[in-house]
PDB file of C-alpha atoms (C1' of nucleotides) in Angstrom:
ATOM      1  CA  MET K   8     130.085 111.148 279.699  1.00  0.00           C
ATOM      2  CA  LEU K   9     126.159 111.712 278.927  1.00  0.00           C
ATOM      3  CA  ARG K  10     124.063 108.490 278.805  1.00  0.00           C
ATOM      4  CA  LYS K  11     121.918 108.021 275.535  1.00  0.00           C
ATOM      5  CA  THR K  12     118.931 108.056 277.842  1.00  0.00           C
ATOM      6  CA  GLU K  13     120.029 111.483 279.000  1.00  0.00           C
ATOM      7  CA  TRP K  14     120.549 112.648 275.724  1.00  0.00           C
ATOM      8  CA  GLN K  15     116.928 111.773 274.615  1.00  0.00           C
ATOM      9  CA  HIS K  16     115.881 114.021 277.615  1.00  0.00           C
ATOM     10  CA  CYS K  17     118.060 116.794 275.995  1.00  0.00           C
ATOM     11  CA  LEU K  18     116.294 116.265 272.733  1.00  0.00           C
ATOM     12  CA  GLN K  19     112.833 116.562 274.501  1.00  0.00           C
ATOM     13  CA  VAL K  20     113.889 119.961 276.431  1.00  0.00           C
ATOM     14  CA  PHE K  21     115.382 121.336 273.268  1.00  0.00           C
ATOM     15  CA  GLU K  22     111.837 120.680 271.384  1.00  0.00           C
ATOM     16  CA  GLU K  23     110.219 122.220 274.688  1.00  0.00           C
ATOM     17  CA  MET K  24     112.118 125.400 274.807  1.00  0.00           C
ATOM     18  CA  PHE K  25     112.471 126.247 270.897  1.00  0.00           C
ATOM     19  CA  PRO K  26     109.399 124.293 269.268  1.00  0.00           C
ATOM     20  CA  ASP K  27     109.828 126.436 266.100  1.00  0.00           C
ATOM     21  CA  ALA K  28     113.282 126.755 265.578  1.00  0.00           C
ATOM     22  CA  HIS K  29     114.031 127.163 262.209  1.00  0.00           C
ATOM     23  CA  CYS K  30     116.491 128.433 259.355  1.00  0.00           C
ATOM     24  CA  GLU K  31     117.520 132.340 259.938  1.00  0.00           C
ATOM     25  CA  LEU K  32     119.067 132.675 256.853  1.00  0.00           C
ATOM     26  CA  VAL K  33     116.643 134.341 254.681  1.00  0.00           C
ATOM     27  CA  HIS K  34     116.516 132.794 251.313  1.00  0.00           C
ATOM     28  CA  GLN K  35     114.148 132.243 248.332  1.00  0.00           C
ATOM     29  CA  ASN K  36     115.762 128.910 246.689  1.00  0.00           C
ATOM     30  CA  PRO K  37     118.493 126.609 247.105  1.00  0.00           C
ATOM     31  CA  PHE K  38     120.922 128.859 245.392  1.00  0.00           C
ATOM     32  CA  GLU K  39     120.485 131.837 247.561  1.00  0.00           C
ATOM     33  CA  LEU K  40     120.571 129.305 250.600  1.00  0.00           C
ATOM     34  CA  LEU K  41     123.891 128.117 249.485  1.00  0.00           C
ATOM     35  CA  ILE K  42     125.317 131.670 248.969  1.00  0.00           C
ATOM     36  CA  ALA K  43     124.065 132.944 252.339  1.00  0.00           C
ATOM     37  CA  THR K  44     125.413 129.815 254.454  1.00  0.00           C
ATOM     38  CA  LEU K  45     129.129 130.074 252.484  1.00  0.00           C
ATOM     39  CA  LEU K  46     128.774 134.176 253.440  1.00  0.00           C
ATOM     40  CA  SER K  47     127.734 133.039 257.212  1.00  0.00           C
ATOM     41  CA  ALA K  48     131.262 131.742 258.336  1.00  0.00           C
ATOM     42  CA  GLN K  49     132.469 133.812 261.358  1.00  0.00           C
ATOM     43  CA  ALA K  50     129.291 136.038 261.054  1.00  0.00           C
ATOM     44  CA  THR K  51     126.292 136.503 262.578  1.00  0.00           C
ATOM     45  CA  ASP K  52     123.012 135.118 260.351  1.00  0.00           C
ATOM     46  CA  VAL K  53     121.760 138.823 261.332  1.00  0.00           C
ATOM     47  CA  HIS K  54     124.803 140.456 259.628  1.00  0.00           C
ATOM     48  CA  VAL K  55     124.271 137.811 256.715  1.00  0.00           C
ATOM     49  CA  ASN K  56     120.798 138.724 256.334  1.00  0.00           C
ATOM     50  CA  LYS K  57     121.708 142.499 255.926  1.00  0.00           C
ATOM     51  CA  VAL K  58     124.164 141.858 253.315  1.00  0.00           C
ATOM     52  CA  THR K  59     121.994 139.292 251.288  1.00  0.00           C
ATOM     53  CA  ALA K  60     119.137 141.668 251.294  1.00  0.00           C
ATOM     54  CA  GLU K  61     120.711 143.968 248.700  1.00  0.00           C
ATOM     55  CA  LEU K  62     122.923 141.127 247.303  1.00  0.00           C
ATOM     56  CA  PHE K  63     120.222 139.022 246.376  1.00  0.00           C
ATOM     57  CA  GLN K  64     118.502 141.922 244.484  1.00  0.00           C
ATOM     58  CA  LYS K  65     121.630 142.334 242.367  1.00  0.00           C
ATOM     59  CA  TYR K  66     122.631 139.042 241.864  1.00  0.00           C
ATOM     60  CA  ARG K  67     120.003 136.208 241.077  1.00  0.00           C
ATOM     61  CA  THR K  68     121.586 133.693 238.833  1.00  0.00           C
ATOM     62  CA  PRO K  69     125.264 132.101 238.786  1.00  0.00           C
ATOM     63  CA  GLU K  70     125.681 134.041 235.768  1.00  0.00           C
ATOM     64  CA  ASP K  71     125.024 137.308 237.491  1.00  0.00           C
ATOM     65  CA  TYR K  72     128.200 136.443 239.877  1.00  0.00           C
ATOM     66  CA  ILE K  73     130.273 135.757 237.164  1.00  0.00           C
ATOM     67  CA  ARG K  74     129.706 139.130 234.924  1.00  0.00           C
ATOM     68  CA  VAL K  75     131.114 141.544 237.471  1.00  0.00           C
ATOM     69  CA  SER K  76     134.749 141.815 238.529  1.00  0.00           C
ATOM     70  CA  LEU K  77     136.067 140.281 241.525  1.00  0.00           C
ATOM     71  CA  GLU K  78     136.664 143.554 242.933  1.00  0.00           C
ATOM     72  CA  GLU K  79     132.946 144.627 242.656  1.00  0.00           C
ATOM     73  CA  LEU K  80     131.674 141.554 244.006  1.00  0.00           C
ATOM     74  CA  GLU K  81     134.068 141.826 247.170  1.00  0.00           C
ATOM     75  CA  ASN K  82     132.936 145.105 247.580  1.00  0.00           C
ATOM     76  CA  ASP K  83     129.195 144.070 247.608  1.00  0.00           C
ATOM     77  CA  ILE K  84     130.207 141.457 250.578  1.00  0.00           C
ATOM     78  CA  ARG K  85     133.017 143.590 252.214  1.00  0.00           C
ATOM     79  CA  SER K  86     131.162 144.080 255.426  1.00  0.00           C
ATOM     80  CA  ILE K  87     130.672 140.499 256.165  1.00  0.00           C
ATOM     81  CA  GLY K  88     134.425 139.556 256.876  1.00  0.00           C
ATOM     82  CA  LEU K  89     136.643 137.087 255.378  1.00  0.00           C
ATOM     83  CA  TYR K  90     135.331 138.867 251.953  1.00  0.00           C
ATOM     84  CA  ARG K  91     138.277 137.959 249.989  1.00  0.00           C
ATOM     85  CA  ASN K  92     138.039 134.274 250.163  1.00  0.00           C
ATOM     86  CA  LYS K  93     134.199 134.317 250.251  1.00  0.00           C
ATOM     87  CA  ALA K  94     134.501 136.561 246.798  1.00  0.00           C
ATOM     88  CA  LYS K  95     136.686 134.162 245.199  1.00  0.00           C
ATOM     89  CA  ASN K  96     134.910 130.945 246.275  1.00  0.00           C
ATOM     90  CA  ILE K  97     131.591 132.153 244.932  1.00  0.00           C
ATOM     91  CA  ARG K  98     132.827 133.076 241.601  1.00  0.00           C
ATOM     92  CA  ALA K  99     134.691 129.875 241.339  1.00  0.00           C
ATOM     93  CA  LEU K 100     131.557 128.036 242.385  1.00  0.00           C
ATOM     94  CA  CYS K 101     129.247 129.786 240.055  1.00  0.00           C
ATOM     95  CA  GLU K 102     131.544 128.769 237.045  1.00  0.00           C
ATOM     96  CA  MET K 103     131.738 125.319 238.279  1.00  0.00           C
ATOM     97  CA  LEU K 104     128.208 125.374 238.475  1.00  0.00           C
ATOM     98  CA  ILE K 105     127.336 126.585 235.027  1.00  0.00           C
ATOM     99  CA  THR K 106     130.319 124.575 233.188  1.00  0.00           C
ATOM    100  CA  GLU K 107     129.656 121.202 235.186  1.00  0.00           C
ATOM    101  CA  TYR K 108     126.244 121.181 236.332  1.00  0.00           C
ATOM    102  CA  ASN K 109     124.193 123.073 233.881  1.00  0.00           C
ATOM    103  CA  GLY K 110     123.604 125.739 236.414  1.00  0.00           C
ATOM    104  CA  ILE K 111     121.617 123.466 238.500  1.00  0.00           C
ATOM    105  CA  LEU K 112     122.570 122.581 242.191  1.00  0.00           C
ATOM    106  CA  PRO K 113     123.242 118.801 242.677  1.00  0.00           C
ATOM    107  CA  GLU K 114     120.736 117.422 245.833  1.00  0.00           C
ATOM    108  CA  ASP K 115     123.624 115.425 247.218  1.00  0.00           C
ATOM    109  CA  ARG K 116     125.892 116.310 250.194  1.00  0.00           C
ATOM    110  CA  ASP K 117     128.915 114.958 248.958  1.00  0.00           C
ATOM    111  CA  GLU K 118     128.643 116.167 245.661  1.00  0.00           C
ATOM    112  CA  LEU K 119     128.123 119.722 247.056  1.00  0.00           C
ATOM    113  CA  THR K 120     131.422 119.592 249.035  1.00  0.00           C
ATOM    114  CA  LYS K 121     133.248 119.545 245.712  1.00  0.00           C
ATOM    115  CA  PHE K 122     132.375 123.097 245.143  1.00  0.00           C
ATOM    116  CA  PRO K 123     135.172 125.641 246.381  1.00  0.00           C
ATOM    117  CA  GLY K 124     134.198 126.995 249.752  1.00  0.00           C
ATOM    118  CA  VAL K 125     131.665 124.278 250.385  1.00  0.00           C
ATOM    119  CA  GLY K 126     132.508 121.925 253.466  1.00  0.00           C
ATOM    120  CA  ARG K 127     130.418 119.372 255.523  1.00  0.00           C
ATOM    121  CA  LYS K 128     128.786 122.083 257.310  1.00  0.00           C
ATOM    122  CA  THR K 129     127.696 124.132 254.738  1.00  0.00           C
ATOM    123  CA  ALA K 130     126.418 121.218 252.367  1.00  0.00           C
ATOM    124  CA  ASN K 131     124.587 119.666 255.199  1.00  0.00           C
ATOM    125  CA  VAL K 132     122.611 122.766 255.451  1.00  0.00           C
ATOM    126  CA  VAL K 133     121.681 123.114 251.822  1.00  0.00           C
ATOM    127  CA  VAL K 134     120.455 119.459 251.693  1.00  0.00           C
ATOM    128  CA  SER K 135     118.522 119.672 255.201  1.00  0.00           C
ATOM    129  CA  ASN K 136     116.845 122.950 254.543  1.00  0.00           C
ATOM    130  CA  ALA K 137     116.573 123.287 250.635  1.00  0.00           C
ATOM    131  CA  PHE K 138     116.051 119.430 249.782  1.00  0.00           C
ATOM    132  CA  GLY K 139     114.696 117.711 252.702  1.00  0.00           C
ATOM    133  CA  ILE K 140     117.170 115.431 253.071  1.00  0.00           C
ATOM    134  CA  PRO K 141     117.862 114.719 256.994  1.00  0.00           C
ATOM    135  CA  ALA K 142     121.213 116.076 257.971  1.00  0.00           C
ATOM    136  CA  LEU K 143     123.040 116.894 261.352  1.00  0.00           C
ATOM    137  CA  ALA K 144     125.062 120.085 260.397  1.00  0.00           C
ATOM    138  CA  VAL K 145     127.727 120.843 263.111  1.00  0.00           C
ATOM    139  CA  ASP K 146     128.193 124.539 263.464  1.00  0.00           C
ATOM    140  CA  THR K 147     129.752 126.379 266.147  1.00  0.00           C
ATOM    141  CA  HIS K 148     126.876 126.354 268.148  1.00  0.00           C
ATOM    142  CA  VAL K 149     126.089 122.773 268.005  1.00  0.00           C
ATOM    143  CA  GLU K 150     129.452 121.628 268.770  1.00  0.00           C
ATOM    144  CA  ARG K 151     129.671 123.961 271.828  1.00  0.00           C
ATOM    145  CA  VAL K 152     126.455 122.626 273.130  1.00  0.00           C
ATOM    146  CA  SER K 153     127.576 118.955 272.552  1.00  0.00           C
ATOM    147  CA  LYS K 154     130.708 119.307 274.413  1.00  0.00           C
ATOM    148  CA  ARG K 155     129.228 121.510 277.278  1.00  0.00           C
ATOM    149  CA  LEU K 156     126.463 118.754 277.861  1.00  0.00           C
ATOM    150  CA  GLY K 157     129.022 116.001 277.669  1.00  0.00           C
ATOM    151  CA  MET K 158     127.425 114.191 274.898  1.00  0.00           C
ATOM    152  CA  CYS K 159     130.990 114.023 272.929  1.00  0.00           C
ATOM    153  CA  ARG K 160     134.578 114.654 274.122  1.00  0.00           C
ATOM    154  CA  TRP K 161     135.979 117.942 274.139  1.00  0.00           C
ATOM    155  CA  LYS K 162     138.653 116.853 271.618  1.00  0.00           C
ATOM    156  CA  ASP K 163     136.676 115.289 269.075  1.00  0.00           C
ATOM    157  CA  ASN K 164     136.566 117.386 265.942  1.00  0.00           C
ATOM    158  CA  VAL K 165     133.215 118.234 264.044  1.00  0.00           C
ATOM    159  CA  THR K 166     132.990 114.912 262.258  1.00  0.00           C
ATOM    160  CA  GLN K 167     133.385 112.900 265.201  1.00  0.00           C
ATOM    161  CA  VAL K 168     130.499 115.340 266.899  1.00  0.00           C
ATOM    162  CA  GLU K 169     128.090 114.793 264.016  1.00  0.00           C
ATOM    163  CA  GLU K 170     128.427 111.227 263.828  1.00  0.00           C
ATOM    164  CA  LYS K 171     127.866 110.830 267.382  1.00  0.00           C
ATOM    165  CA  LEU K 172     124.945 113.017 266.984  1.00  0.00           C
ATOM    166  CA  MET K 173     123.110 111.013 264.144  1.00  0.00           C
ATOM    167  CA  ARG K 174     123.909 107.905 265.979  1.00  0.00           C
ATOM    168  CA  TRP K 175     122.105 108.968 269.078  1.00  0.00           C
ATOM    169  CA  THR K 176     119.178 111.063 267.188  1.00  0.00           C
ATOM    170  CA  PRO K 177     116.567 109.558 265.256  1.00  0.00           C
ATOM    171  CA  ARG K 178     117.146 110.184 261.525  1.00  0.00           C
ATOM    172  CA  GLU K 179     113.676 112.036 260.895  1.00  0.00           C
ATOM    173  CA  GLU K 180     115.007 114.092 263.866  1.00  0.00           C
ATOM    174  CA  TRP K 181     118.092 115.346 262.513  1.00  0.00           C
ATOM    175  CA  THR K 182     117.118 118.521 260.565  1.00  0.00           C
ATOM    176  CA  ASN K 183     114.933 119.932 263.460  1.00  0.00           C
ATOM    177  CA  THR K 184     117.659 119.102 266.192  1.00  0.00           C
ATOM    178  CA  HIS K 185     120.240 121.050 264.298  1.00  0.00           C
ATOM    179  CA  HIS K 186     117.915 124.067 264.531  1.00  0.00           C
ATOM    180  CA  ARG K 187     116.705 123.592 267.950  1.00  0.00           C
ATOM    181  CA  MET K 188     120.378 123.202 269.139  1.00  0.00           C
ATOM    182  CA  ILE K 189     121.469 126.134 267.210  1.00  0.00           C
ATOM    183  CA  PHE K 190     118.703 128.423 269.087  1.00  0.00           C
ATOM    184  CA  PHE K 191     119.588 126.709 272.220  1.00  0.00           C
ATOM    185  CA  GLY K 192     123.476 127.885 271.943  1.00  0.00           C
ATOM    186  CA  ARG K 193     122.631 131.148 270.378  1.00  0.00           C
ATOM    187  CA  TYR K 194     119.710 132.497 272.923  1.00  0.00           C
ATOM    188  CA  HIS K 195     120.438 130.117 276.187  1.00  0.00           C
ATOM    189  CA  CYS K 196     123.761 128.290 276.370  1.00  0.00           C
ATOM    190  CA  LYS K 197     125.681 131.314 275.013  1.00  0.00           C
ATOM    191  CA  ALA K 198     129.481 131.144 274.311  1.00  0.00           C
ATOM    192  CA  GLN K 199     129.857 134.038 276.617  1.00  0.00           C
ATOM    193  CA  ASN K 200     128.026 134.163 279.890  1.00  0.00           C
ATOM    194  CA  PRO K 201     125.419 130.972 279.385  1.00  0.00           C
ATOM    195  CA  ASN K 202     122.479 130.927 281.360  1.00  0.00           C
ATOM    196  CA  CYS K 203     123.079 127.741 283.525  1.00  0.00           C
ATOM    197  CA  PRO K 204     121.252 129.037 286.868  1.00  0.00           C
ATOM    198  CA  GLU K 205     117.974 128.912 284.751  1.00  0.00           C
ATOM    199  CA  CYS K 206     118.822 125.753 282.480  1.00  0.00           C
ATOM    200  CA  PRO K 207     116.342 122.781 282.579  1.00  0.00           C
ATOM    201  CA  LEU K 208     119.522 120.719 281.859  1.00  0.00           C
ATOM    202  CA  LEU K 209     121.802 121.427 284.767  1.00  0.00           C
ATOM    203  CA  ASP K 210     121.680 118.164 286.808  1.00  0.00           C
ATOM    204  CA  LEU K 211     123.123 116.214 283.653  1.00  0.00           C
ATOM    205  CA  CYS K 212     125.361 118.860 282.221  1.00  0.00           C
ATOM    206  CA  ARG K 213     129.209 118.668 282.672  1.00  0.00           C
ATOM    207  CA  GLU K 214     130.139 122.073 281.909  1.00  0.00           C
ATOM    208  CA  GLY K 215     126.974 123.718 283.793  1.00  0.00           C
ATOM    209  CA  LYS K 216     127.788 121.688 287.221  1.00  0.00           C
ATOM    210  CA  LYS K 217     131.427 123.175 287.126  1.00  0.00           C
ATOM    211  CA  ARG K 218     130.441 126.579 286.158  1.00  0.00           C
ATOM    212  CA  MET K 219     127.900 126.832 288.878  1.00  0.00           C
ATOM    213  CA  ARG K 220     130.643 125.289 291.589  1.00  0.00           C
ATOM    214  CA  ALA K 221     133.082 128.113 290.160  1.00  0.00           C
ATOM    215  CA  LYS K 222     130.552 130.940 291.669  1.00  0.00           C
TER     216      LYS K 222
ATOM    217  C1'  DC S  18     147.457 124.412 263.128  1.00  0.00           C
ATOM    218  C1'  DT S  19     147.292 129.029 260.870  1.00  0.00           C
ATOM    219  C1'  DC S  20     145.063 132.116 257.863  1.00  0.00           C
ATOM    220  C1'  DC S  21     141.401 134.625 256.199  1.00  0.00           C
ATOM    221  C1'  DC S  22     138.344 139.749 258.315  1.00  0.00           C
ATOM    222  C1'  DG S  23     134.493 143.200 259.510  1.00  0.00           C
ATOM    223  C1'  DA S  24     130.721 143.723 262.987  1.00  0.00           C
ATOM    224  C1'  DT S  25     128.931 143.268 267.336  1.00  0.00           C
ATOM    225  C1'  DA S  26     128.652 141.873 272.304  1.00  0.00           C
ATOM    226  C1'  DT S  27     130.664 141.799 276.512  1.00  0.00           C
TER     227       DT S  27
ATOM    228  C1'  DA W  29     140.392 145.890 274.762  1.00  0.00           C
ATOM    229  C1'  DT W  30     138.961 140.972 274.009  1.00  0.00           C
ATOM    230  C1'  DA W  31     135.856 137.246 272.422  1.00  0.00           C
ATOM    231  C1'  DT W  32     132.676 135.599 269.502  1.00  0.00           C
ATOM    232  C1'  DC W  33     130.235 135.243 265.143  1.00  0.00           C
ATOM    233  C1'  DA W  34     125.407 129.230 261.314  1.00  0.00           C
ATOM    234  C1'  DG W  35     133.643 127.636 258.228  1.00  0.00           C
ATOM    235  C1'  DG W  36     137.087 126.141 254.849  1.00  0.00           C
ATOM    236  C1'  DA W  37     141.379 125.619 252.580  1.00  0.00           C
ATOM    237  C1'  DG W  38     146.270 124.970 252.481  1.00  0.00           C
TER     238       DG W  38
END
DNA sequence: CTCCCGATAT
DNA sequence: ATATCAGGAG
């Protein structure tokens, strides 16, 4: 298992490799970010941006998503995958936003998870990126990188990974670290064929050393 | 744990 | 052909 001082070194390396890591889901306001993040489940952000480019022209407010039929909304997001669940959730979410929240998104993580289709990860993305509240959302990249490095256990669930990351990372660095770990996982420590030979963290990486031995 | 699901990379 | 992609609900 990784030591805390080794993790602090990882944080430094993440910053050096991806100093300008940021949210790559294109959005103009908190509501658009929520929709984009909900759509991003099991889809690449490039693909999400391709879909939202047109979607956000047609749908600007929660009311706009309610006006059309469920079938029409499904068609507008079909190419993204998991489109039936996502369309149903977006609709229910918008109705709830209008009737219970006066159309205004709450700036609270636990309040956001009450919306259909919004789990802990999505809520963390919204509060950190849209409202400036420190959060460390654990997505597929953050989880994979954490487990490969050995900063948590393989069997830990995403909540346990998040707790460990928050405990070992200064609060003011949570949001930055989240973005840097995504970039690190997406462009360097990739799911298929990670670039271990050129990795500055190879010396302390459990999975990396194992992979190098196997070759 | 399974299901939802199309697009893309390997 | 198969794995993976900014997950969440039942």
